[in-house]
PDB file of C-alpha atoms in Angstrom:
ATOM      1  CA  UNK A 210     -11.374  24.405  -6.437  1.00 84.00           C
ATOM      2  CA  UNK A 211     -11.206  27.299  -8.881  1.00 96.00           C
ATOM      3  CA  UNK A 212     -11.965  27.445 -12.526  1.00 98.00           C
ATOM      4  CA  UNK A 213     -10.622  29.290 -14.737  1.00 98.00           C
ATOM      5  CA  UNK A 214     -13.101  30.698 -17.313  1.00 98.00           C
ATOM      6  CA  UNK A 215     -10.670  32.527 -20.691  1.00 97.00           C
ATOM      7  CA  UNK A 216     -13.189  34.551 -22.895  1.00 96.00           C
ATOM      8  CA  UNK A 217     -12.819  36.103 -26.451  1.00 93.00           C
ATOM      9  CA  UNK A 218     -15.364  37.480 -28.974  1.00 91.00           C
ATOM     10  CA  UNK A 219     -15.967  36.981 -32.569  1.00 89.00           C
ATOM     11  CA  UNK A 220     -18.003  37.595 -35.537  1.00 86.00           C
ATOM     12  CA  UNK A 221     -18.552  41.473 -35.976  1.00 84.00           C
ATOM     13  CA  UNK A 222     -20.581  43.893 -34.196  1.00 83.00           C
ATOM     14  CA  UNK A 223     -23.862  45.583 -34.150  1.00 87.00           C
ATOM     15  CA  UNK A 224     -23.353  48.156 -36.663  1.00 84.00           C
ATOM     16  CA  UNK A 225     -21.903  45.611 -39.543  1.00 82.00           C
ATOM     17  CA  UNK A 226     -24.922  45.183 -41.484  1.00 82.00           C
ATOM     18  CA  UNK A 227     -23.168  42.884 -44.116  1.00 80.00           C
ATOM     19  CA  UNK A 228     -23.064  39.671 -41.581  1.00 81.00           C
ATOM     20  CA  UNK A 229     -25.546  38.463 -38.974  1.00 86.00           C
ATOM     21  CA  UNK A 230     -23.470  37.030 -36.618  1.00 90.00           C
ATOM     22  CA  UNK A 231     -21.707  37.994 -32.937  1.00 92.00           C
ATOM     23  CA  UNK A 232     -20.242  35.059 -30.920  1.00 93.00           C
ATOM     24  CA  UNK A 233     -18.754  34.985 -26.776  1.00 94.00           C
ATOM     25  CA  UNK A 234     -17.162  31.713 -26.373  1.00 96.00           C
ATOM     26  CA  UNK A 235     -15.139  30.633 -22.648  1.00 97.00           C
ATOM     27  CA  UNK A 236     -12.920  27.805 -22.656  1.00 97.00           C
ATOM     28  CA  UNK A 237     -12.795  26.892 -19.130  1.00 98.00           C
ATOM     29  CA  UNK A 238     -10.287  24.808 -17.210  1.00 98.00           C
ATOM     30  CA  UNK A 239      -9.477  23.621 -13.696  1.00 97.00           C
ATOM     31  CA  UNK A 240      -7.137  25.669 -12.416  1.00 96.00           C
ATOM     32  CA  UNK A 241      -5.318  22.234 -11.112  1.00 96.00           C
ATOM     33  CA  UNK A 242      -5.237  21.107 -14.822  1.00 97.00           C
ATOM     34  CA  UNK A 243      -3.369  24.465 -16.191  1.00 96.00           C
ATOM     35  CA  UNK A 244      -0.431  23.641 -16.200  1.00 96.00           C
ATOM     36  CA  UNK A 245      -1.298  20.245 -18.348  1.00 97.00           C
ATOM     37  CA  UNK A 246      -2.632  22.751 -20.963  1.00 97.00           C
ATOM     38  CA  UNK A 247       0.061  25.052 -21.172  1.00 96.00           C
ATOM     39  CA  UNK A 248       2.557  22.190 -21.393  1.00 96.00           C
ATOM     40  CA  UNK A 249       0.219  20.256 -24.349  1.00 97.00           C
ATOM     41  CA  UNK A 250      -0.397  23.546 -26.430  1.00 97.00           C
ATOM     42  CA  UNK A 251       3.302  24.678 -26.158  1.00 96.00           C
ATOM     43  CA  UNK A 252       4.353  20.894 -27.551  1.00 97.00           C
ATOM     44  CA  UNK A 253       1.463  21.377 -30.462  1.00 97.00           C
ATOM     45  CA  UNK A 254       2.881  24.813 -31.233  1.00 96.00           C
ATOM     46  CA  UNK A 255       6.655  23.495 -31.563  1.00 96.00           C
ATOM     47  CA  UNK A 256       5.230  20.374 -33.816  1.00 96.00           C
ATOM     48  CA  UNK A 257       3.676  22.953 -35.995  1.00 96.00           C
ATOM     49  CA  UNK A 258       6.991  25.002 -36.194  1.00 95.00           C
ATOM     50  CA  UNK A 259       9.840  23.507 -35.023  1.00 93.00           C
ATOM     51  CA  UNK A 260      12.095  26.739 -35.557  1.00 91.00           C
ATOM     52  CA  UNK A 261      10.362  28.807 -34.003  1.00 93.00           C
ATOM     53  CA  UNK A 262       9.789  28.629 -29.942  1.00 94.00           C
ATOM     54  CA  UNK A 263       6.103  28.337 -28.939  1.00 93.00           C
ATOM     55  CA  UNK A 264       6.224  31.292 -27.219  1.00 92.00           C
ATOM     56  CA  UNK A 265       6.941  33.726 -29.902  1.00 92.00           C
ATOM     57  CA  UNK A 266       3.924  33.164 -31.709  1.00 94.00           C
ATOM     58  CA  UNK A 267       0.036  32.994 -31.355  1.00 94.00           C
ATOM     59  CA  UNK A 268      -2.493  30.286 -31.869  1.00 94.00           C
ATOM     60  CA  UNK A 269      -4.982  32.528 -33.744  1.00 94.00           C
ATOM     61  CA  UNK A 270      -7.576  30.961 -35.611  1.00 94.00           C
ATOM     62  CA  UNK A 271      -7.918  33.964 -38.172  1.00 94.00           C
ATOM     63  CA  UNK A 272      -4.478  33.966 -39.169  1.00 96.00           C
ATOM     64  CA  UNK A 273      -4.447  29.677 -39.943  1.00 96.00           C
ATOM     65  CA  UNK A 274      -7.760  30.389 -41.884  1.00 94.00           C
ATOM     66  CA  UNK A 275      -6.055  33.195 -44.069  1.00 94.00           C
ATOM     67  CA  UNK A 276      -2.830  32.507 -44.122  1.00 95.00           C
ATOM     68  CA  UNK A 277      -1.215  35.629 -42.854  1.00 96.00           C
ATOM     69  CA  UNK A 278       0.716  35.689 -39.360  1.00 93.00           C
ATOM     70  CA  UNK A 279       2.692  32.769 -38.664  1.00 93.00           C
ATOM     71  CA  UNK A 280       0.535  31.413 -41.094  1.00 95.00           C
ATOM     72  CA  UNK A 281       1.847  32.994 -44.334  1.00 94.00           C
ATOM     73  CA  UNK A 282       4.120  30.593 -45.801  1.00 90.00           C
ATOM     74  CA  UNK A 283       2.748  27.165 -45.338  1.00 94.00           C
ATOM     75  CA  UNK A 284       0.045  25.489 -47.551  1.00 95.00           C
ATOM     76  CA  UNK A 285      -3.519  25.616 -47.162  1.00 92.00           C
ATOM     77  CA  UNK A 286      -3.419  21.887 -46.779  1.00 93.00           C
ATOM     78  CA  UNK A 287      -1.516  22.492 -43.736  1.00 95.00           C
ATOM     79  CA  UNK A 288      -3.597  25.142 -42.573  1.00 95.00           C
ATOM     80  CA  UNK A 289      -6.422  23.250 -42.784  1.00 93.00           C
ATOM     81  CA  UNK A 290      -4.707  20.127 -41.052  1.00 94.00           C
ATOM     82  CA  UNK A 291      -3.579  22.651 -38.217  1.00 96.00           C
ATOM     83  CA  UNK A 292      -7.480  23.118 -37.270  1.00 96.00           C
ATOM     84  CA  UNK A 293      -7.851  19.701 -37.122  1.00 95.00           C
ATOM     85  CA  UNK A 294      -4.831  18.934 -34.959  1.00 96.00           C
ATOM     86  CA  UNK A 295      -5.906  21.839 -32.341  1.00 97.00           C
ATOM     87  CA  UNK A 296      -9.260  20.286 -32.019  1.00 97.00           C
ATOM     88  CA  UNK A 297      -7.822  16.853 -31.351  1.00 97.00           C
ATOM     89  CA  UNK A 298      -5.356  18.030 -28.844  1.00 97.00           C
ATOM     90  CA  UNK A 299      -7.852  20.165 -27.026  1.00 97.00           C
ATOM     91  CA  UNK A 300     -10.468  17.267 -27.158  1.00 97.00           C
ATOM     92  CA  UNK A 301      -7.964  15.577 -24.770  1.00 96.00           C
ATOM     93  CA  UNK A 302      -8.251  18.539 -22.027  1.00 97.00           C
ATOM     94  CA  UNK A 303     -10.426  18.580 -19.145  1.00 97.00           C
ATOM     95  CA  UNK A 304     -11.797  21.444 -20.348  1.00 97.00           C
ATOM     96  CA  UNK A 305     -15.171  22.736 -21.282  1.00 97.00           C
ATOM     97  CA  UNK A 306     -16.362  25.343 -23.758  1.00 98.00           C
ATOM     98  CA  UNK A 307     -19.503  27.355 -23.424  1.00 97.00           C
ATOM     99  CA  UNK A 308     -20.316  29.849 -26.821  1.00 97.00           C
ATOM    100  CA  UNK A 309     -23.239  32.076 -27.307  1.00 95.00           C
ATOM    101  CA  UNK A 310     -24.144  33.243 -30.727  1.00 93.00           C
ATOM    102  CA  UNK A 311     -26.343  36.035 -31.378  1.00 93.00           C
ATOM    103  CA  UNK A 312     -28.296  36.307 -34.971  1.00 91.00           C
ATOM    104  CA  UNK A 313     -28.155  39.939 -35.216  1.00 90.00           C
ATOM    105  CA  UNK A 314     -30.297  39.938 -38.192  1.00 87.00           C
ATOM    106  CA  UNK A 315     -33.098  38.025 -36.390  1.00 88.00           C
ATOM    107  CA  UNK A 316     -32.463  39.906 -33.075  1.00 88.00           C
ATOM    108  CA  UNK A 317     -33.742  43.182 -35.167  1.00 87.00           C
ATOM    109  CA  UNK A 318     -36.285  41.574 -36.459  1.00 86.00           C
ATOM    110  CA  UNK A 319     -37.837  40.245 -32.769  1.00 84.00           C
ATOM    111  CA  UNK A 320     -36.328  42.356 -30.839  1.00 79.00           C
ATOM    112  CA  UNK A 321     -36.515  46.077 -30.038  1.00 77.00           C
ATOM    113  CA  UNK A 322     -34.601  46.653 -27.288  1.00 82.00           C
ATOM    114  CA  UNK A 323     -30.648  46.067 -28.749  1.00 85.00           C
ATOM    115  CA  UNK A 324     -29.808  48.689 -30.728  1.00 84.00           C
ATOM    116  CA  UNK A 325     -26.478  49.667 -30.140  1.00 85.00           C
ATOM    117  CA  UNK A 326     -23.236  47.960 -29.348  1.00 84.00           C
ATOM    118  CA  UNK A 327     -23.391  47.940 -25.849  1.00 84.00           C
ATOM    119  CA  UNK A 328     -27.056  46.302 -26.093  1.00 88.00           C
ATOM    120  CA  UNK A 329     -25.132  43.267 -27.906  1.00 90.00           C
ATOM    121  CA  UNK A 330     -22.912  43.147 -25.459  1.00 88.00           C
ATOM    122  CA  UNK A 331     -24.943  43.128 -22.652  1.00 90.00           C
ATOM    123  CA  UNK A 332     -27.379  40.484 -24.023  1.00 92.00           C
ATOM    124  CA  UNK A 333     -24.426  38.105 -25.055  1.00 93.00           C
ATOM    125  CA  UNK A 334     -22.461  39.083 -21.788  1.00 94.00           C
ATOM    126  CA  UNK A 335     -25.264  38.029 -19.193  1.00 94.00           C
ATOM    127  CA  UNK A 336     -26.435  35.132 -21.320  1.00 95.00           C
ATOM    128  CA  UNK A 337     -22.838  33.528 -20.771  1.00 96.00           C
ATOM    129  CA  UNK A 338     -22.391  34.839 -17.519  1.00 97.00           C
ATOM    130  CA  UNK A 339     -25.820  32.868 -16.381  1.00 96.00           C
ATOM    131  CA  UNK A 340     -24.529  29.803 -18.447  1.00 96.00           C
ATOM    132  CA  UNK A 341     -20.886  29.851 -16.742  1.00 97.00           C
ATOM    133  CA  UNK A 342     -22.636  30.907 -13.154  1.00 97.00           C
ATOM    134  CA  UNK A 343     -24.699  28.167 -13.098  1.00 96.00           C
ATOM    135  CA  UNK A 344     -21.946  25.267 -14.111  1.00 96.00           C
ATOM    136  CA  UNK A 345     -20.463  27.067 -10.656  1.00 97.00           C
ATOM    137  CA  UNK A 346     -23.102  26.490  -8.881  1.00 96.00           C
ATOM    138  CA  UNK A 347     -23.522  22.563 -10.516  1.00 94.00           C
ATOM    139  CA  UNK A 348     -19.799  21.972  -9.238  1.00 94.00           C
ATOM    140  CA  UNK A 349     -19.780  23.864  -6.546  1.00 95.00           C
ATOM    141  CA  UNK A 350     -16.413  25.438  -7.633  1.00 96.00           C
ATOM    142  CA  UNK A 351     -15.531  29.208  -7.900  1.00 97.00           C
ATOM    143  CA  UNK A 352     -14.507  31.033 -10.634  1.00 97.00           C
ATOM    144  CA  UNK A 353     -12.384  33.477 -11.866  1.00 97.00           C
ATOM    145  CA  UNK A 354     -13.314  35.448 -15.330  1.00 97.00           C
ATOM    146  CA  UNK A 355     -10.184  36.017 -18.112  1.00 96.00           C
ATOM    147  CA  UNK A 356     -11.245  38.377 -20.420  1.00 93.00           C
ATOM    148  CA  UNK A 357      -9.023  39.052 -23.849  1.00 87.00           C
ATOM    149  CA  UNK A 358      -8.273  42.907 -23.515  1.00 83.00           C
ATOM    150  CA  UNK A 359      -9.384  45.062 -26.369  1.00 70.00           C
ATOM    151  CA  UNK A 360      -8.651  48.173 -25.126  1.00 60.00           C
ATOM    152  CA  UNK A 361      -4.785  49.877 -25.915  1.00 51.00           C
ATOM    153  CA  UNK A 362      -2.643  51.951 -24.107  1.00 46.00           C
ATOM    154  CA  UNK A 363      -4.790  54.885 -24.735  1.00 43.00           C
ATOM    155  CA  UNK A 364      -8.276  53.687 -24.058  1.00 51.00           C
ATOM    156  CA  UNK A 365      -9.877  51.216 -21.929  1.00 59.00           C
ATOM    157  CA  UNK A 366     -13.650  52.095 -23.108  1.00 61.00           C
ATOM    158  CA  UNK A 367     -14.229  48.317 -24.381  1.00 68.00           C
ATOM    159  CA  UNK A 368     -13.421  46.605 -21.325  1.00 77.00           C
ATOM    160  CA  UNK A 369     -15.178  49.589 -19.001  1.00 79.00           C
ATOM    161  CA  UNK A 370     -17.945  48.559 -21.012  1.00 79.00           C
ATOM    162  CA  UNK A 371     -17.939  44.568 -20.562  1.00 85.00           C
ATOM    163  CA  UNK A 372     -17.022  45.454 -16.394  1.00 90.00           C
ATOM    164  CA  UNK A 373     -20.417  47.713 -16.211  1.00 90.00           C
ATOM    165  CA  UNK A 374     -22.586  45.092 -17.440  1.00 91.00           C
ATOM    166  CA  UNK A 375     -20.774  42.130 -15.053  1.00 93.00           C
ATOM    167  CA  UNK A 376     -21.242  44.911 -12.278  1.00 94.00           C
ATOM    168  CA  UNK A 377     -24.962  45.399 -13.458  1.00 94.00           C
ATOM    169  CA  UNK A 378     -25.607  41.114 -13.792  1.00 94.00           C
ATOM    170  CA  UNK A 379     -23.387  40.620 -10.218  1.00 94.00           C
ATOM    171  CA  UNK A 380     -25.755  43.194  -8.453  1.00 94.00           C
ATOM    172  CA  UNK A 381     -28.987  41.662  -9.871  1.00 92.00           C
ATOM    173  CA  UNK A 382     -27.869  38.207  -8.261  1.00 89.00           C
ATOM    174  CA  UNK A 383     -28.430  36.491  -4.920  1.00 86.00           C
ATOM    175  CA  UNK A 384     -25.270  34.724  -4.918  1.00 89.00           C
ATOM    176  CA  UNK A 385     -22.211  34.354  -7.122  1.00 94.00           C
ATOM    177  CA  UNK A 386     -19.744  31.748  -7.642  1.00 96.00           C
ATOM    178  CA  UNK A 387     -16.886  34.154  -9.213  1.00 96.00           C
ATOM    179  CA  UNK A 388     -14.172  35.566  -7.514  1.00 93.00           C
ATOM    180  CA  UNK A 389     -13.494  39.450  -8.169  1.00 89.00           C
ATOM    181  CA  UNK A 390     -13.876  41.489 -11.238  1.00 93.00           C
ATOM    182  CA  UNK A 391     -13.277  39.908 -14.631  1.00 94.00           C
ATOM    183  CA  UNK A 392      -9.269  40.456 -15.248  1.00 93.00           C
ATOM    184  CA  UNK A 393      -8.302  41.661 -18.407  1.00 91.00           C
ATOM    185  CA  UNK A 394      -4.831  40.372 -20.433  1.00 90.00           C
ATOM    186  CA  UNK A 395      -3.121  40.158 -23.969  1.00 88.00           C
ATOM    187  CA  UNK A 396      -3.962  36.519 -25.672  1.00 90.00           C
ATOM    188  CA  UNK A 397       0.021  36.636 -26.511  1.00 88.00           C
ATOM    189  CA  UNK A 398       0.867  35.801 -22.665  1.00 91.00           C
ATOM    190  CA  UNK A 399      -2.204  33.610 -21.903  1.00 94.00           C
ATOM    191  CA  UNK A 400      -2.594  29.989 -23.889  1.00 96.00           C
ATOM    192  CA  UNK A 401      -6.114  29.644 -22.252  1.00 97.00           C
ATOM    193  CA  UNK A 402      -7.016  33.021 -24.148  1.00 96.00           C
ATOM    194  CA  UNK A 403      -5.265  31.704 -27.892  1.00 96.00           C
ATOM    195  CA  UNK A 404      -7.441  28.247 -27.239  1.00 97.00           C
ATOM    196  CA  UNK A 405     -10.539  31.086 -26.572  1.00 96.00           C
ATOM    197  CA  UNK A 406     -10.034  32.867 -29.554  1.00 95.00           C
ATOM    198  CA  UNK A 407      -9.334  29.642 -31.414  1.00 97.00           C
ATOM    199  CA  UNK A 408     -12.707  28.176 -30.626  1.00 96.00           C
ATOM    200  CA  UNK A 409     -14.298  31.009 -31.296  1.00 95.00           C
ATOM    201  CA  UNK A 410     -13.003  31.407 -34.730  1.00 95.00           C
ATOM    202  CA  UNK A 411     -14.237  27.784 -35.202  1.00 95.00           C
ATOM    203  CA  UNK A 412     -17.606  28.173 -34.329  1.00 94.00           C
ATOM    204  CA  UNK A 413     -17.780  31.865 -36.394  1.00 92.00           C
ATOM    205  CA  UNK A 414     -16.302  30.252 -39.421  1.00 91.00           C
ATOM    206  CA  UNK A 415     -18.292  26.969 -39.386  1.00 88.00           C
ATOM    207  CA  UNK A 416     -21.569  28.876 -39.497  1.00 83.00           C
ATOM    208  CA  UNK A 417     -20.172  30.637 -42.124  1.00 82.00           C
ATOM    209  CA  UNK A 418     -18.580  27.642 -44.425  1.00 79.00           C
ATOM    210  CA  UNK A 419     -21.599  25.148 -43.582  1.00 70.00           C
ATOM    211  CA  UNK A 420     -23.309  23.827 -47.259  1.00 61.00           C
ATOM    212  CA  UNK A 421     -19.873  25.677 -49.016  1.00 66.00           C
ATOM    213  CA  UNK A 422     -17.205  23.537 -50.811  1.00 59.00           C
ATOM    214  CA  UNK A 423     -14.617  25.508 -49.403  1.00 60.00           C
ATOM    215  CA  UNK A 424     -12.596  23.580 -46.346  1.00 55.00           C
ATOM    216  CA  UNK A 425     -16.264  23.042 -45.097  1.00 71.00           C
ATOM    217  CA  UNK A 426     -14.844  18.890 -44.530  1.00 84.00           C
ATOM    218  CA  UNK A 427     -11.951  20.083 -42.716  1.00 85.00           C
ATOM    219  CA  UNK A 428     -13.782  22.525 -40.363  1.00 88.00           C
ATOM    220  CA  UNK A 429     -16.567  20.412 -39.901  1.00 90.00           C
ATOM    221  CA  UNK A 430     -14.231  17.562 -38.613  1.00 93.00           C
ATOM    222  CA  UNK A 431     -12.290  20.011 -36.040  1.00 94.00           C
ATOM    223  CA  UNK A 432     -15.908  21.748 -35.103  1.00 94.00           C
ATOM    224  CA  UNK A 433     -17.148  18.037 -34.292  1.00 95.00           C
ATOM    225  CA  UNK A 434     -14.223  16.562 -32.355  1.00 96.00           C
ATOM    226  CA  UNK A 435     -14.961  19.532 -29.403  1.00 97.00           C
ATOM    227  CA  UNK A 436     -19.091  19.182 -29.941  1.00 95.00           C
ATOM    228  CA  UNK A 437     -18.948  16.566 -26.584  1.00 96.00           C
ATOM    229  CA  UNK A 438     -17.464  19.740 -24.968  1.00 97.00           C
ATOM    230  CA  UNK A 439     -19.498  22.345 -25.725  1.00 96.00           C
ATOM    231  CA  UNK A 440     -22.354  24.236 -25.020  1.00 95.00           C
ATOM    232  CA  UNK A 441     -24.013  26.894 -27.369  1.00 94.00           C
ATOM    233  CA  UNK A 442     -26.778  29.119 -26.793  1.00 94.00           C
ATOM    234  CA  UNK A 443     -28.268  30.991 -29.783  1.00 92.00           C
ATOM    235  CA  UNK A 444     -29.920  34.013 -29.502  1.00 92.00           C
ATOM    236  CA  UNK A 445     -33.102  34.764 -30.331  1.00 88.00           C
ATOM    237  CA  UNK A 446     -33.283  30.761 -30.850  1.00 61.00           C
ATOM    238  CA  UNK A 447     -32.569  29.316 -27.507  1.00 47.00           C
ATOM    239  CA  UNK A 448     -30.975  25.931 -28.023  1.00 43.00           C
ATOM    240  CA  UNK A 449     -28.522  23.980 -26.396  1.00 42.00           C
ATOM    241  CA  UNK A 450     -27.129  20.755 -25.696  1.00 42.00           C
ATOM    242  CA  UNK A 451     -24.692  20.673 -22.430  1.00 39.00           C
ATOM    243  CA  UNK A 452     -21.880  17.779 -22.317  1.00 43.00           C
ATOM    244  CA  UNK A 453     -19.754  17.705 -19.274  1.00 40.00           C
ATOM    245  CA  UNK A 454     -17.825  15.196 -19.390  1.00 43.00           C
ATOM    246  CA  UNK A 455     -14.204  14.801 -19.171  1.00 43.00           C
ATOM    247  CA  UNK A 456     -11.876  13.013 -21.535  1.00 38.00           C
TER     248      UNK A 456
END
C-alpha cells in the first residue's frame, strides 16, 4: 500500500527578520482513500459556492483569512465559519498530518550553523522527512512525496534546492520507504496539496492569533478538531505528541 504524502510551506523565510516563524506541514493519505477525499473536498467547495464549480477555484487558507481570492465578497463571519467547516470535514479523512515549525528567532540564538535559506530548508526538510520515513517504516507502507511547486516557467532553483537536500537525507540512509524523487505540481490541480497549504496556514496563523481577540475562538476551534491528527515538531524545542488514529 502506498501513501501519499502532499507538502506545502508557510510562515516566511530566513531572511524576514520581522517574524520568527517557518512551518513544513504533509497531509498524508492512503492512496486507496483518494478518491474519498477528492470527492468530500469537491462537495465542501460547491457548499461554500454553489455558482461556481469546485474546480475553478482554490482552497487557500490565506485568501479565507484575508478575504481576497474567492474570498473577497463574503463576510468575515463566513470566512471564519469556512475554517471551521474544512477542519470538520477533514477530521473525517483517514488522513494524517505531520508539521514542523522552526523558531527562527531561537534557532539564531542556539544555533550557528543555519544561516541562510537553504540551511532552513534543510533542517525543516530532513526533520519531516525522518518524521514521515519513520510512520513508513511503522506501517510498513511506501511512499510517494507531493511537493507544491514554487518554481515558474523560468526557474526551477526552489525545488532543485528541496531535491538536493532529499538526495543528501536519501544517501545518508540505510533504507527508505519512498518511492522515487519527490514530484513537484501546481496546488490548483491537486486537492491533497489545497488541504496542505490549508493546514499549514492553520497552524502559521494560530501561533500567530493565540492570546489575540481577533478570530483567535474560531481558529482555535478548527486548529483543535485536526489536533487527534497531527504531529508537530518544533525546532529548537523538540516536542511532539503523535495520534494515529483513524476516524
Amino acid at each position: 500500500m502506498t501513501i501519499l504524502f502532499y507538502v506545502d510551506e508557510g510562515g516566511t523565510g530566513w531572511n524576514d527578520m520581522e517574524t520568527n516563524f517557518f512551518f513544513l506541514a504533509s497531509f498524508a493519505i492512503h492512496v486507496q482513500h483518494w478518491s474519498q477525499m477528492d470527492r468530500e473536498v469537491s462537495a465542501l467547495k460547491k457548499e461554500l459556492f454553489s455558482g461556481k464549480e469546485p474546480e475553478d477555484w482554490e482552497l487557500k487558507g490565506r485568501d479565507i483569512w484575508q478575504g481576497v481570492g474567492s474570498f473577497k465578497k463574503v463576510s468575515r463571519e463566513f470566512r471564519l465559519q469556512t475554517f471551521k467547516k474544512i477542519s470538520e470535514a477533514m477530521s473525517q479523512l483517514p488522513c494524517h498530518i505531520f508539521a514542523v515549525q522552526v523558531n527562527k528567532k531561537r534557532l539564531r540564538e542556539t544555533s550557528e550553523d543555519i544561516k541562510d535559506e537553504t540551511g532552513l530548508y534543510r533542517l525543516s526538510f530532513n526533520q519531516l522527512l525522518e518524521q514521515l520515513n519513520a510512520y513508513l517504516k511503522q506501517s510498513n507502507e511506501t511512499g510517494i512525496l507531493l511537493m507544491d511547486s514554487r518554481s515558474t516557467q523560468h526557474t526551477s532553483i526552489q525545488d532543485g534546492r528541496l531535491l538536493r537536500v532529499y538526495r543528501d537525507w536519501k544517501s545518508q540512509k540505510e533504507s527508505s520507504n519512498f518511492v522515487e524523487l519527490p514530484l513537484f505540481g501546481s496546488s490548483e490541480f491537486y486537492t491533497g496539496l489545497q488541504l496542505a497549504d490549508y493546514v499549514v496556514y492553520l497552524i502559521d496563523r494560530s501561533s500567530k492569533e493565540a492570546g489575540t481577540a481577533s478570530g483567535n475562538t474560531e481558529l482555535e476551534e478548527a486548529f483543535n478538531l485536526l489536533k487527534p491528527k497531527m504531529q508537530l515538531f518544533k525546532i529548537p524545542i523538540f516536542q511532539h505528541k503523535i495520534h494515529f488514529e483513524d476516524r
